[in-house]
Amino acid sequence: MGGGIELVVIGANGGPERAHGASARAAEGARLLAETLPGRCFDAGTRGCRVTLVPPDADANAMLTALRVAALRPSRWLLVCLVGQLVADPRGRRLALVTAGSTSDNAYRRGLAWDWVVSTMVHGEAADTMLLVDVVADREAWAALERDGDDGVGELFAHSRVPLWGRVGRFAGGRRGRDAVLPGGEGSFAWALAGVLEHGVPGAPAAVGPAELQPAVEAELGPGAGPAGVRLLVPGQNGRLLMRNRAAVRGALAGLSLSEELLAVLWRESGPTDPPSA
């Protein structure tokens, strides 16, 4: 089993269709995550993280192929990020990420099916997986999410081998959706997480997981983070992806003289990137 991280980032822009306007900033959020996450992954660091940033105008087959290639590489972690808008199938039992060129009539058929993503991750070669989501759901998809007891959607959101971290919001199309937080845009989960990882969490350990980062992320999201119409997802103990806490590193270096600080930086940059022992 490899010791690095496979990071697959998919920010799907659904195109000019008004009903898919929530995906307009998805590409920005994907780029932000692809730039921020590698240097913050404690298990590997930048050199041990292979990044696959899928083009925002790719079709579902290209997205799934990129994910499958990454999943088949032996790794410590397979971390997949989905940014964009969700739609449901006509029966409300399956979800898909809207992809480029979709219309209201064919968005589900053309989209990247959620169960394809989960199945690919489960059957891959990584020791651990995590699905990071910054998405919104249209009316039908949100109704499917609220039926947790039914087969299909609720089961996918609770898959024991694919812990979820992120935000799922309800998107109101048309004029009512103009002021909504768009996935990947300011106020979104991707935006908030990138900010927290950049500045760190004062008082927290040098290595932090989603549970330790979540309060700071929610503070960045603001008071509207958790009203009706928003789901915040935090993985349990099976989602212990460790991230570097920059605030702890700055605190440790604060008491060093200049020469000692320089030595510490050089040591950290040249040190091994093997994951810490459990």
mmCIF file of C-alpha atoms in Angstrom:
data_model
loop_
_atom_site.group_PDB
_atom_site.id
_atom_site.type_symbol
_atom_site.label_atom_id
_atom_site.label_comp_id
_atom_site.label_asym_id
_atom_site.label_seq_id
_atom_site.Cartn_x
_atom_site.Cartn_y
_atom_site.Cartn_z
ATOM 1 C CA MET A 1 0.000 0.000 0.000
ATOM 2 C CA GLY A 2 1.370 3.418 -0.942
ATOM 3 C CA GLY A 3 2.009 6.094 1.628
ATOM 4 C CA GLY A 4 0.811 9.164 -0.251
ATOM 5 C CA ILE A 5 -2.493 10.849 -0.990
ATOM 6 C CA GLU A 6 -4.499 10.745 -4.198
ATOM 7 C CA LEU A 7 -6.470 13.999 -4.407
ATOM 8 C CA VAL A 8 -9.168 14.195 -7.092
ATOM 9 C CA VAL A 9 -10.950 17.551 -7.377
ATOM 10 C CA ILE A 10 -14.083 17.918 -9.504
ATOM 11 C CA GLY A 11 -15.722 21.309 -9.870
ATOM 12 C CA ALA A 12 -18.463 20.918 -12.473
ATOM 13 C CA ASN A 13 -19.851 23.967 -14.263
ATOM 14 C CA GLY A 14 -23.313 23.118 -15.588
ATOM 15 C CA GLY A 15 -23.227 25.845 -18.210
ATOM 16 C CA PRO A 16 -25.611 28.720 -19.003
ATOM 17 C CA GLU A 17 -28.874 26.934 -18.115
ATOM 18 C CA ARG A 18 -30.570 29.143 -15.506
ATOM 19 C CA ALA A 19 -31.694 26.141 -13.467
ATOM 20 C CA HIS A 20 -28.035 25.167 -13.047
ATOM 21 C CA GLY A 21 -26.803 28.599 -12.033
ATOM 22 C CA ALA A 22 -25.601 27.288 -8.680
ATOM 23 C CA SER A 23 -22.629 25.674 -10.416
ATOM 24 C CA ALA A 24 -21.260 28.953 -11.793
ATOM 25 C CA ARG A 25 -18.440 29.200 -9.201
ATOM 26 C CA ALA A 26 -17.670 25.488 -8.958
ATOM 27 C CA ALA A 27 -14.491 25.728 -11.026
ATOM 28 C CA GLU A 28 -13.130 28.463 -8.738
ATOM 29 C CA GLY A 29 -13.774 26.353 -5.656
ATOM 30 C CA ALA A 30 -12.132 23.324 -7.238
ATOM 31 C CA ARG A 31 -8.992 25.291 -8.089
ATOM 32 C CA LEU A 32 -8.863 26.690 -4.563
ATOM 33 C CA LEU A 33 -9.054 23.226 -2.996
ATOM 34 C CA ALA A 34 -6.503 21.805 -5.440
ATOM 35 C CA GLU A 35 -4.075 24.578 -4.489
ATOM 36 C CA THR A 36 -4.706 24.527 -0.728
ATOM 37 C CA LEU A 37 -5.111 20.908 0.318
ATOM 38 C CA PRO A 38 -1.810 19.325 -0.830
ATOM 39 C CA GLY A 39 0.390 21.492 1.369
ATOM 40 C CA ARG A 40 -1.841 20.964 4.402
ATOM 41 C CA CYS A 41 -2.185 17.173 4.354
ATOM 42 C CA PHE A 42 -0.155 16.052 7.384
ATOM 43 C CA ASP A 43 0.170 12.470 6.164
ATOM 44 C CA ALA A 44 2.077 13.390 3.022
ATOM 45 C CA GLY A 45 2.790 17.059 2.401
ATOM 46 C CA THR A 46 2.944 18.563 -1.071
ATOM 47 C CA ARG A 47 5.505 16.080 -2.389
ATOM 48 C CA GLY A 48 3.433 13.085 -1.328
ATOM 49 C CA CYS A 49 0.128 14.289 -2.761
ATOM 50 C CA ARG A 50 -0.814 13.594 -6.375
ATOM 51 C CA VAL A 51 -3.448 16.083 -7.572
ATOM 52 C CA THR A 52 -5.968 15.415 -10.334
ATOM 53 C CA LEU A 53 -7.935 18.570 -11.143
ATOM 54 C CA VAL A 54 -10.670 17.635 -13.613
ATOM 55 C CA PRO A 55 -11.620 20.354 -16.150
ATOM 56 C CA PRO A 56 -14.924 22.037 -15.207
ATOM 57 C CA ASP A 57 -16.415 21.423 -18.642
ATOM 58 C CA ALA A 58 -15.612 17.691 -18.680
ATOM 59 C CA ASP A 59 -18.427 15.226 -19.180
ATOM 60 C CA ALA A 60 -19.368 12.556 -16.654
ATOM 61 C CA ASN A 61 -17.351 9.840 -18.383
ATOM 62 C CA ALA A 62 -14.168 11.912 -18.268
ATOM 63 C CA MET A 63 -14.753 12.721 -14.602
ATOM 64 C CA LEU A 64 -15.347 9.096 -13.696
ATOM 65 C CA THR A 65 -12.306 7.953 -15.680
ATOM 66 C CA ALA A 66 -10.069 10.408 -13.823
ATOM 67 C CA LEU A 67 -11.445 9.168 -10.513
ATOM 68 C CA ARG A 68 -10.994 5.509 -11.447
ATOM 69 C CA VAL A 69 -7.379 6.030 -12.482
ATOM 70 C CA ALA A 70 -6.595 7.686 -9.142
ATOM 71 C CA ALA A 71 -8.535 5.079 -7.158
ATOM 72 C CA LEU A 72 -6.568 2.212 -8.685
ATOM 73 C CA ARG A 73 -3.239 3.636 -7.527
ATOM 74 C CA PRO A 74 -2.155 2.235 -4.129
ATOM 75 C CA SER A 75 -2.239 5.092 -1.616
ATOM 76 C CA ARG A 76 -2.707 5.952 2.030
ATOM 77 C CA TRP A 77 -5.707 8.190 1.294
ATOM 78 C CA LEU A 78 -8.064 8.774 -1.600
ATOM 79 C CA LEU A 79 -9.528 12.227 -1.063
ATOM 80 C CA VAL A 80 -12.224 13.244 -3.563
ATOM 81 C CA CYS A 81 -13.749 16.737 -3.721
ATOM 82 C CA LEU A 82 -17.059 17.448 -5.446
ATOM 83 C CA VAL A 83 -18.101 21.070 -6.044
ATOM 84 C CA GLY A 84 -21.279 22.032 -7.891
ATOM 85 C CA GLN A 85 -24.997 21.329 -8.092
ATOM 86 C CA LEU A 86 -26.881 18.099 -7.424
ATOM 87 C CA VAL A 87 -29.957 16.827 -9.248
ATOM 88 C CA ALA A 88 -32.082 13.743 -8.628
ATOM 89 C CA ASP A 89 -33.347 11.035 -10.944
ATOM 90 C CA PRO A 90 -37.109 11.045 -11.717
ATOM 91 C CA ARG A 91 -37.800 8.577 -8.885
ATOM 92 C CA GLY A 92 -35.843 10.615 -6.361
ATOM 93 C CA ARG A 93 -33.601 7.714 -5.384
ATOM 94 C CA ARG A 94 -30.292 8.687 -6.937
ATOM 95 C CA LEU A 95 -28.271 11.878 -7.180
ATOM 96 C CA ALA A 96 -25.891 13.246 -9.778
ATOM 97 C CA LEU A 97 -23.569 16.229 -10.094
ATOM 98 C CA VAL A 98 -24.675 18.479 -12.959
ATOM 99 C CA THR A 99 -22.117 18.554 -15.780
ATOM 100 C CA ALA A 100 -21.516 20.931 -18.682
ATOM 101 C CA GLY A 101 -24.076 21.167 -21.458
ATOM 102 C CA SER A 102 -26.939 19.798 -19.379
ATOM 103 C CA THR A 103 -30.520 20.956 -19.757
ATOM 104 C CA SER A 104 -33.352 20.670 -17.276
ATOM 105 C CA ASP A 105 -34.571 17.575 -19.107
ATOM 106 C CA ASN A 106 -31.331 15.614 -19.251
ATOM 107 C CA ALA A 107 -29.272 16.842 -16.280
ATOM 108 C CA TYR A 108 -29.489 13.583 -14.363
ATOM 109 C CA ARG A 109 -28.712 11.373 -17.369
ATOM 110 C CA ARG A 110 -25.687 13.495 -18.300
ATOM 111 C CA GLY A 111 -24.491 14.039 -14.744
ATOM 112 C CA LEU A 112 -21.863 12.321 -12.612
ATOM 113 C CA ALA A 113 -23.887 9.878 -10.526
ATOM 114 C CA TRP A 114 -23.153 9.999 -6.797
ATOM 115 C CA ASP A 115 -23.308 6.197 -6.475
ATOM 116 C CA TRP A 116 -20.666 5.874 -9.237
ATOM 117 C CA VAL A 117 -18.337 8.062 -7.193
ATOM 118 C CA VAL A 118 -18.940 6.156 -3.965
ATOM 119 C CA SER A 119 -18.598 2.738 -5.642
ATOM 120 C CA THR A 120 -15.326 3.731 -7.304
ATOM 121 C CA MET A 121 -13.906 4.933 -4.003
ATOM 122 C CA VAL A 122 -14.992 1.799 -2.131
ATOM 123 C CA HIS A 123 -13.425 -0.543 -4.684
ATOM 124 C CA GLY A 124 -10.167 1.382 -5.036
ATOM 125 C CA GLU A 125 -6.704 0.618 -3.663
ATOM 126 C CA ALA A 126 -6.530 3.324 -0.977
ATOM 127 C CA ALA A 127 -6.298 2.374 2.678
ATOM 128 C CA ASP A 128 -8.748 5.149 3.607
ATOM 129 C CA THR A 129 -11.113 7.412 1.705
ATOM 130 C CA MET A 130 -12.974 10.658 2.242
ATOM 131 C CA LEU A 131 -15.478 12.553 0.103
ATOM 132 C CA LEU A 132 -15.350 16.321 0.592
ATOM 133 C CA VAL A 133 -18.447 18.068 -0.782
ATOM 134 C CA ASP A 134 -19.377 21.686 -1.426
ATOM 135 C CA VAL A 135 -22.680 21.300 -3.245
ATOM 136 C CA VAL A 136 -26.252 22.533 -3.429
ATOM 137 C CA ALA A 137 -29.344 20.533 -4.314
ATOM 138 C CA ASP A 138 -32.300 21.656 -6.380
ATOM 139 C CA ARG A 139 -35.860 21.154 -5.129
ATOM 140 C CA GLU A 140 -36.198 17.523 -6.221
ATOM 141 C CA ALA A 141 -32.731 16.544 -5.012
ATOM 142 C CA TRP A 142 -33.311 18.213 -1.654
ATOM 143 C CA ALA A 143 -36.601 16.353 -1.249
ATOM 144 C CA ALA A 144 -34.740 13.096 -1.916
ATOM 145 C CA LEU A 145 -32.168 13.990 0.731
ATOM 146 C CA GLU A 146 -34.877 14.591 3.310
ATOM 147 C CA ARG A 147 -36.202 11.057 2.803
ATOM 148 C CA ASP A 148 -33.323 9.509 4.736
ATOM 149 C CA GLY A 149 -35.294 6.388 5.537
ATOM 150 C CA ASP A 150 -35.761 5.440 1.890
ATOM 151 C CA ASP A 151 -33.350 3.247 -0.036
ATOM 152 C CA GLY A 152 -30.758 4.979 -2.178
ATOM 153 C CA VAL A 153 -29.921 8.548 -1.250
ATOM 154 C CA GLY A 154 -29.881 8.185 2.528
ATOM 155 C CA GLU A 155 -27.785 5.036 2.300
ATOM 156 C CA LEU A 156 -25.190 6.729 0.118
ATOM 157 C CA PHE A 157 -24.852 9.617 2.547
ATOM 158 C CA ALA A 158 -24.186 7.189 5.388
ATOM 159 C CA HIS A 159 -21.730 4.819 3.697
ATOM 160 C CA SER A 160 -19.353 3.528 6.374
ATOM 161 C CA ARG A 161 -16.340 3.338 4.044
ATOM 162 C CA VAL A 162 -16.725 6.779 2.479
ATOM 163 C CA PRO A 163 -16.985 9.390 5.250
ATOM 164 C CA LEU A 164 -18.370 12.768 4.189
ATOM 165 C CA TRP A 165 -17.114 16.210 5.066
ATOM 166 C CA GLY A 166 -18.623 19.442 3.807
ATOM 167 C CA ARG A 167 -21.816 21.331 3.136
ATOM 168 C CA VAL A 168 -24.976 20.543 1.215
ATOM 169 C CA GLY A 169 -27.296 23.503 0.711
ATOM 170 C CA ARG A 170 -30.740 23.890 -0.789
ATOM 171 C CA PHE A 171 -30.691 26.003 -3.940
ATOM 172 C CA ALA A 172 -33.621 28.164 -4.946
ATOM 173 C CA GLY A 173 -33.433 28.937 -8.644
ATOM 174 C CA GLY A 174 -34.502 32.128 -10.394
ATOM 175 C CA ARG A 175 -34.525 35.484 -8.644
ATOM 176 C CA ARG A 176 -34.714 33.915 -5.186
ATOM 177 C CA GLY A 177 -31.360 32.222 -5.743
ATOM 178 C CA ARG A 178 -29.469 35.389 -6.648
ATOM 179 C CA ASP A 179 -28.155 35.963 -3.143
ATOM 180 C CA ALA A 180 -27.550 32.295 -2.326
ATOM 181 C CA VAL A 181 -24.092 31.016 -1.410
ATOM 182 C CA LEU A 182 -22.759 29.274 -4.494
ATOM 183 C CA PRO A 183 -20.478 26.234 -4.162
ATOM 184 C CA GLY A 184 -16.904 27.391 -4.565
ATOM 185 C CA GLY A 185 -17.771 31.068 -4.104
ATOM 186 C CA GLU A 186 -17.369 33.375 -1.138
ATOM 187 C CA GLY A 187 -19.126 31.981 1.922
ATOM 188 C CA SER A 188 -19.024 28.408 0.612
ATOM 189 C CA PHE A 189 -17.501 25.410 2.362
ATOM 190 C CA ALA A 190 -14.508 25.300 -0.001
ATOM 191 C CA TRP A 191 -13.849 28.992 0.632
ATOM 192 C CA ALA A 192 -14.164 28.602 4.421
ATOM 193 C CA LEU A 193 -11.998 25.486 4.630
ATOM 194 C CA ALA A 194 -9.233 27.058 2.540
ATOM 195 C CA GLY A 195 -9.228 30.091 4.838
ATOM 196 C CA VAL A 196 -9.019 28.002 8.001
ATOM 197 C CA LEU A 197 -6.204 25.854 6.625
ATOM 198 C CA GLU A 198 -4.291 28.954 5.550
ATOM 199 C CA HIS A 199 -4.433 30.633 8.965
ATOM 200 C CA GLY A 200 -4.662 27.597 11.218
ATOM 201 C CA VAL A 201 -6.532 27.089 14.487
ATOM 202 C CA PRO A 202 -4.857 28.756 17.503
ATOM 203 C CA GLY A 203 -4.599 26.461 20.510
ATOM 204 C CA ALA A 204 -5.147 23.267 18.524
ATOM 205 C CA PRO A 205 -2.485 20.561 18.042
ATOM 206 C CA ALA A 206 -0.050 20.585 15.121
ATOM 207 C CA ALA A 207 -2.063 17.828 13.414
ATOM 208 C CA VAL A 208 -5.834 18.278 13.315
ATOM 209 C CA GLY A 209 -8.669 16.310 11.787
ATOM 210 C CA PRO A 210 -12.069 17.393 10.456
ATOM 211 C CA ALA A 211 -13.658 17.346 13.919
ATOM 212 C CA GLU A 212 -11.067 19.817 15.276
ATOM 213 C CA LEU A 213 -11.294 22.029 12.195
ATOM 214 C CA GLN A 214 -15.088 22.069 11.934
ATOM 215 C CA PRO A 215 -15.822 24.765 14.589
ATOM 216 C CA ALA A 216 -13.427 27.170 12.872
ATOM 217 C CA VAL A 217 -14.889 26.342 9.454
ATOM 218 C CA GLU A 218 -18.423 26.978 10.721
ATOM 219 C CA ALA A 219 -17.288 30.296 12.179
ATOM 220 C CA GLU A 220 -16.002 31.270 8.729
ATOM 221 C CA LEU A 221 -19.308 30.222 7.170
ATOM 222 C CA GLY A 222 -21.125 32.621 9.484
ATOM 223 C CA PRO A 223 -24.474 32.535 11.293
ATOM 224 C CA GLY A 224 -26.318 31.232 8.238
ATOM 225 C CA ALA A 225 -24.237 28.064 8.113
ATOM 226 C CA GLY A 226 -26.744 25.738 9.669
ATOM 227 C CA PRO A 227 -30.344 26.914 9.155
ATOM 228 C CA ALA A 228 -33.090 24.833 7.626
ATOM 229 C CA GLY A 229 -32.011 24.131 4.077
ATOM 230 C CA VAL A 230 -28.355 23.448 4.910
ATOM 231 C CA ARG A 231 -26.618 20.257 5.978
ATOM 232 C CA LEU A 232 -23.147 20.382 7.490
ATOM 233 C CA LEU A 233 -21.412 17.009 7.312
ATOM 234 C CA VAL A 234 -18.598 15.993 9.673
ATOM 235 C CA PRO A 235 -16.951 12.555 9.472
ATOM 236 C CA GLY A 236 -16.582 10.410 12.567
ATOM 237 C CA GLN A 237 -13.530 8.517 13.735
ATOM 238 C CA ASN A 238 -13.310 6.707 10.388
ATOM 239 C CA GLY A 239 -12.528 10.055 8.781
ATOM 240 C CA ARG A 240 -9.262 10.903 10.507
ATOM 241 C CA LEU A 241 -7.535 12.706 7.663
ATOM 242 C CA LEU A 242 -4.888 14.771 9.449
ATOM 243 C CA MET A 243 -4.146 18.321 8.347
ATOM 244 C CA ARG A 244 -1.272 20.605 9.300
ATOM 245 C CA ASN A 245 -2.231 23.363 11.727
ATOM 246 C CA ARG A 246 -0.243 26.409 10.660
ATOM 247 C CA ALA A 247 -1.125 28.281 13.851
ATOM 248 C CA ALA A 248 0.582 25.597 15.954
ATOM 249 C CA VAL A 249 3.720 25.764 13.803
ATOM 250 C CA ARG A 250 3.872 29.555 14.140
ATOM 251 C CA GLY A 251 3.442 29.242 17.900
ATOM 252 C CA ALA A 252 6.253 26.722 18.168
ATOM 253 C CA LEU A 253 8.624 28.935 16.176
ATOM 254 C CA ALA A 254 7.707 32.154 17.969
ATOM 255 C CA GLY A 255 10.123 31.556 20.839
ATOM 256 C CA LEU A 256 13.130 30.668 18.684
ATOM 257 C CA SER A 257 15.955 33.002 17.722
ATOM 258 C CA LEU A 258 16.300 33.859 14.049
ATOM 259 C CA SER A 259 19.056 31.312 13.444
ATOM 260 C CA GLU A 260 17.134 28.583 15.268
ATOM 261 C CA GLU A 261 13.986 29.427 13.341
ATOM 262 C CA LEU A 262 15.804 29.165 10.034
ATOM 263 C CA LEU A 263 17.230 25.802 11.057
ATOM 264 C CA ALA A 264 13.768 24.609 12.037
ATOM 265 C CA VAL A 265 12.314 25.647 8.688
ATOM 266 C CA LEU A 266 15.128 23.931 6.800
ATOM 267 C CA TRP A 267 14.671 20.773 8.860
ATOM 268 C CA ARG A 268 10.927 20.734 8.229
ATOM 269 C CA GLU A 269 11.314 21.245 4.488
ATOM 270 C CA SER A 270 13.923 18.473 4.141
ATOM 271 C CA GLY A 271 12.342 16.017 6.580
ATOM 272 C CA PRO A 272 10.567 12.784 5.567
ATOM 273 C CA THR A 273 6.900 12.922 4.580
ATOM 274 C CA ASP A 274 5.935 9.539 6.002
ATOM 275 C CA PRO A 275 2.666 9.594 7.956
ATOM 276 C CA PRO A 276 2.944 9.868 11.752
ATOM 277 C CA SER A 277 2.671 6.640 13.661
ATOM 278 C CA ALA A 278 -0.777 5.847 14.997
#
